[in-house]
Structures are given as structure tokens and as C-alpha cells.
Amino acid sequence: DEKEKFEPTVFRDTIVQGLNEAGNDLEAIAKFLDATGSRLDYRRYADTLFDILVAGSMLAPGGTRIDDNDKTKMTNHCVFFADEDHDAIRNYAQVSTC
């Protein structure tokens, strides 16, 4: 048995790239996450996925983002960048629970 490497940064890069390519269409984002879930281990990287969907990138202990302001490592398609509107936040929450 070979152990699988734990590579949250590779996971982050894959998810962020897909979210950014999906554009502002939440339905396209949901489809991307659904399709990607069959080949990426969401359970193994649950914390990283949660960080990305809420804050737009991975978070360090204490809540600072680990992206060095590199736009390829962060996305604006997350709760923190959503309009400050109940419906917008609810829509992002629904995508996150798909």
C-alpha cells in the first residue's frame, strides 16, 4: 500500500482555477464542483475547500489568507466577495452545500 500525498496547495490551485474559469455563473460553479468531486478527494481536503468557498483561498491559522496576493491562487467567487445581500449569500451557501 502506497500512501497518497497530502497536497492541499495542488488541490487549491485546481479548485481556484475551475472557479475562476466558471465566471460569475453560480450554476456553472456548482456544475464544476459537482464534476470535480468525482476525481478530487473533497473529504481529504474539506478544510481547504471550505476556506476557498468562504474566503477565496486557503487560510493560515489565525485567519490570514495564504495566497501572497497571487491572483492564480485566489478567487472572488466566494462568500467574502459576494454582494452584502441576503439572497446573494444564500445562493453562495447553496453552491457550497452541493
Coordinates of N, CA and C in Angstrom, one line a residue:
D1 N 0.8 -1.2 0.0 CA 0.0 0.0 0.0 C 0.9 1.3 0.0
E2 N 0.7 2.1 -1.0 CA 1.3 3.4 -1.0 C 0.4 4.4 -0.5
K3 N 0.9 5.3 0.4 CA 0.1 6.4 0.9 C 0.1 7.5 -0.1
E4 N -1.1 8.1 -0.2 CA -1.3 9.2 -1.1 C -0.8 10.5 -0.4
K5 N -0.1 11.3 -1.1 CA 0.5 12.5 -0.6 C -0.7 13.5 -0.3
F6 N -0.5 14.3 0.8 CA -1.4 15.3 1.1 C -0.9 16.6 0.5
E7 N -1.6 17.1 -0.5 CA -1.1 18.3 -1.2 C -2.3 19.3 -1.3
P8 N -2.5 20.0 -0.2 CA -3.6 21.0 -0.3 C -3.4 22.2 -1.2
T9 N -2.2 22.5 -1.5 CA -1.9 23.6 -2.4 C -2.2 23.2 -3.9
V10 N -2.0 22.0 -4.2 CA -2.3 21.5 -5.6 C -3.9 21.5 -5.7
F11 N -4.5 21.0 -4.6 CA -6.0 21.0 -4.6 C -6.5 22.4 -4.7
R12 N -6.0 23.3 -4.0 CA -6.4 24.7 -4.0 C -6.3 25.3 -5.4
D13 N -5.1 25.0 -6.1 CA -4.9 25.6 -7.4 C -5.9 25.0 -8.4
T14 N -6.3 23.8 -8.3 CA -7.2 23.1 -9.2 C -8.6 23.7 -9.0
I15 N -9.0 23.9 -7.7 CA -10.4 24.4 -7.4 C -10.5 25.9 -7.8
V16 N -9.5 26.7 -7.5 CA -9.5 28.1 -7.8 C -9.5 28.3 -9.3
Q17 N -8.7 27.6 -10.0 CA -8.7 27.7 -11.5 C -10.1 27.4 -12.1
G18 N -10.7 26.3 -11.6 CA -12.0 26.0 -12.1 C -13.1 27.0 -11.8
L19 N -13.0 27.6 -10.5 CA -14.0 28.6 -10.1 C -13.8 29.9 -11.0
N20 N -12.5 30.2 -11.2 CA -12.3 31.4 -12.0 C -12.7 31.3 -13.4
E21 N -12.5 30.1 -14.0 CA -13.0 29.8 -15.4 C -14.5 29.8 -15.5
A22 N -15.2 29.4 -14.4 CA -16.6 29.4 -14.4 C -17.3 30.7 -14.5
G23 N -16.5 31.8 -14.2 CA -17.1 33.1 -14.2 C -18.0 33.4 -13.1
N24 N -19.0 34.3 -13.3 CA -19.9 34.7 -12.3 C -21.2 33.9 -12.3
D25 N -21.2 32.8 -13.0 CA -22.4 32.0 -13.1 C -22.4 30.9 -12.0
L26 N -23.2 31.1 -11.0 CA -23.2 30.2 -9.9 C -23.6 28.8 -10.3
E27 N -24.4 28.7 -11.3 CA -24.8 27.3 -11.8 C -23.6 26.6 -12.4
A28 N -22.8 27.4 -13.2 CA -21.5 26.8 -13.7 C -20.6 26.4 -12.6
I29 N -20.5 27.2 -11.6 CA -19.6 26.9 -10.5 C -20.1 25.6 -9.8
A30 N -21.4 25.5 -9.6 CA -22.0 24.3 -9.0 C -21.7 23.0 -9.8
K31 N -21.8 23.2 -11.1 CA -21.6 22.1 -12.0 C -20.1 21.7 -12.0
F32 N -19.2 22.7 -12.0 CA -17.8 22.4 -11.9 C -17.5 21.7 -10.6
L33 N -18.0 22.1 -9.4 CA -17.7 21.5 -8.2 C -18.3 20.0 -8.2
D34 N -19.4 19.8 -8.8 CA -20.0 18.5 -8.8 C -19.2 17.6 -9.7
A35 N -18.7 18.0 -10.8 CA -17.9 17.2 -11.7 C -16.5 16.9 -11.1
T36 N -16.0 17.9 -10.5 CA -14.6 17.8 -9.9 C -14.6 16.9 -8.7
G37 N -15.8 16.8 -8.0 CA -15.9 16.0 -6.8 C -15.6 14.5 -7.1
S38 N -15.8 14.0 -8.3 CA -15.6 12.6 -8.6 C -14.1 12.3 -8.8
R39 N -13.3 13.3 -9.0 CA -11.9 13.0 -9.2 C -11.0 13.6 -8.1
L40 N -11.5 14.6 -7.4 CA -10.7 15.1 -6.2 C -11.3 14.6 -4.9
D41 N -10.5 14.5 -3.9 CA -11.0 13.9 -2.7 C -11.4 15.1 -1.8
Y42 N -12.7 15.4 -1.9 CA -13.3 16.5 -1.1 C -13.2 16.2 0.4
R43 N -13.3 15.0 0.8 CA -13.3 14.7 2.3 C -11.9 14.9 2.8
R44 N -10.9 14.6 2.0 CA -9.5 14.7 2.5 C -9.1 16.2 2.6
Y45 N -9.7 17.0 1.7 CA -9.3 18.4 1.6 C -10.5 19.3 2.0
A46 N -11.3 18.8 2.9 CA -12.5 19.6 3.3 C -12.2 20.9 3.9
D47 N -11.2 21.0 4.7 CA -10.9 22.4 5.3 C -10.4 23.3 4.2
T48 N -9.6 22.8 3.3 CA -9.2 23.7 2.2 C -10.3 24.1 1.3
L49 N -11.2 23.2 1.0 CA -12.4 23.5 0.2 C -13.3 24.6 0.9
F50 N -13.5 24.4 2.1 CA -14.3 25.3 2.9 C -13.6 26.7 2.9
D51 N -12.3 26.8 3.1 CA -11.6 28.1 3.1 C -11.8 28.8 1.7
I52 N -11.7 28.0 0.6 CA -11.8 28.6 -0.7 C -13.2 29.1 -0.9
L53 N -14.2 28.3 -0.6 CA -15.6 28.7 -0.9 C -16.1 29.8 0.0
V54 N -15.5 30.0 1.2 CA -15.9 31.1 2.1 C -15.0 32.3 1.9
A55 N -13.6 32.1 1.9 CA -12.7 33.2 1.9 C -12.0 33.5 0.6
G56 N -12.1 32.5 -0.3 CA -11.4 32.7 -1.6 C -10.1 32.1 -1.8
S57 N -9.5 31.6 -0.7 CA -8.2 31.0 -0.8 C -8.0 30.2 0.5
M58 N -6.8 29.5 0.6 CA -6.5 28.8 1.8 C -6.2 29.8 2.9
L59 N -6.6 29.4 4.2 CA -6.3 30.3 5.3 C -5.3 29.6 6.2
A60 N -4.4 30.5 6.8 CA -3.4 30.1 7.8 C -4.1 30.1 9.1
P61 N -3.5 29.5 10.1 CA -4.0 29.6 11.5 C -4.1 31.1 11.8
G62 N -5.2 31.5 12.4 CA -5.4 32.9 12.7 C -6.2 33.6 11.7
G63 N -6.5 33.0 10.5 CA -7.4 33.5 9.5 C -6.8 34.3 8.4
T64 N -5.5 34.5 8.3 CA -4.9 35.2 7.2 C -4.8 34.3 6.0
R65 N -5.0 34.9 4.8 CA -5.0 34.1 3.5 C -3.6 33.7 3.1
I66 N -3.5 32.5 2.6 CA -2.2 32.0 2.1 C -2.2 32.1 0.6
D67 N -2.0 33.3 0.0 CA -2.0 33.4 -1.4 C -1.0 34.4 -1.9
D68 N -0.3 35.1 -1.0 CA 0.7 36.1 -1.4 C 0.2 37.0 -2.5
N69 N -1.1 37.4 -2.4 CA -1.7 38.2 -3.4 C -1.5 37.8 -4.9
D70 N -1.3 36.5 -5.0 CA -1.2 35.9 -6.4 C -2.6 35.5 -6.8
K71 N -3.0 36.2 -7.9 CA -4.4 36.0 -8.4 C -4.7 34.6 -8.8
T72 N -3.7 33.8 -9.2 CA -3.9 32.5 -9.6 C -4.2 31.5 -8.4
K73 N -4.0 32.0 -7.2 CA -4.2 31.2 -6.0 C -5.4 31.7 -5.2
M74 N -6.2 32.6 -5.8 CA -7.4 33.1 -5.1 C -8.5 33.3 -6.1
T75 N -9.7 33.3 -5.5 CA -10.9 33.5 -6.4 C -11.8 34.5 -5.7
N76 N -12.5 35.3 -6.5 CA -13.5 36.2 -6.0 C -14.9 35.6 -5.9
H77 N -15.0 34.3 -6.3 CA -16.3 33.6 -6.3 C -16.4 32.8 -5.0
C78 N -16.6 33.6 -3.9 CA -16.7 33.1 -2.6 C -17.6 34.0 -1.7
V79 N -18.0 33.6 -0.6 CA -18.9 34.3 0.3 C -18.3 35.7 0.7
F80 N -17.0 35.8 0.9 CA -16.4 37.1 1.3 C -16.6 38.1 0.3
F81 N -16.6 37.8 -1.0 CA -16.7 38.7 -2.1 C -18.1 38.8 -2.6
A82 N -19.1 38.1 -2.1 CA -20.4 38.2 -2.5 C -21.0 39.6 -2.1
D83 N -22.1 39.9 -2.9 CA -22.8 41.2 -2.5 C -23.3 41.0 -1.1
E84 N -23.4 42.1 -0.4 CA -23.9 42.1 1.0 C -25.4 42.1 1.0
D85 N -25.9 41.0 0.5 CA -27.4 40.9 0.3 C -27.8 39.5 0.7
H86 N -28.9 39.3 1.4 CA -29.3 38.0 1.9 C -29.4 37.0 0.8
D87 N -30.0 37.3 -0.3 CA -30.2 36.4 -1.4 C -28.8 36.0 -2.0
A88 N -27.9 36.9 -2.2 CA -26.6 36.6 -2.7 C -25.8 35.6 -1.8
I89 N -25.9 35.9 -0.5 CA -25.2 35.0 0.4 C -25.9 33.6 0.5
R90 N -27.2 33.6 0.4 CA -27.9 32.3 0.4 C -27.5 31.5 -0.8
N91 N -27.4 32.1 -2.0 CA -27.0 31.5 -3.2 C -25.6 30.8 -3.1
Y92 N -24.7 31.6 -2.5 CA -23.3 31.0 -2.3 C -23.4 29.8 -1.3
A93 N -24.2 30.0 -0.3 CA -24.3 28.9 0.6 C -24.9 27.6 0.0
Q94 N -25.8 27.8 -0.9 CA -26.4 26.7 -1.6 C -25.4 26.0 -2.5
V95 N -24.5 26.8 -3.2 CA -23.5 26.2 -4.0 C -22.5 25.4 -3.1
S96 N -22.2 25.9 -2.0 CA -21.2 25.3 -1.1 C -21.7 24.0 -0.5
T97 N -23.1 23.8 -0.5 CA -23.6 22.6 0.1 C -23.9 21.5 -1.0
C98 N -23.6 21.8 -2.3 CA -23.9 20.9 -3.4 C -23.1 19.6 -3.2

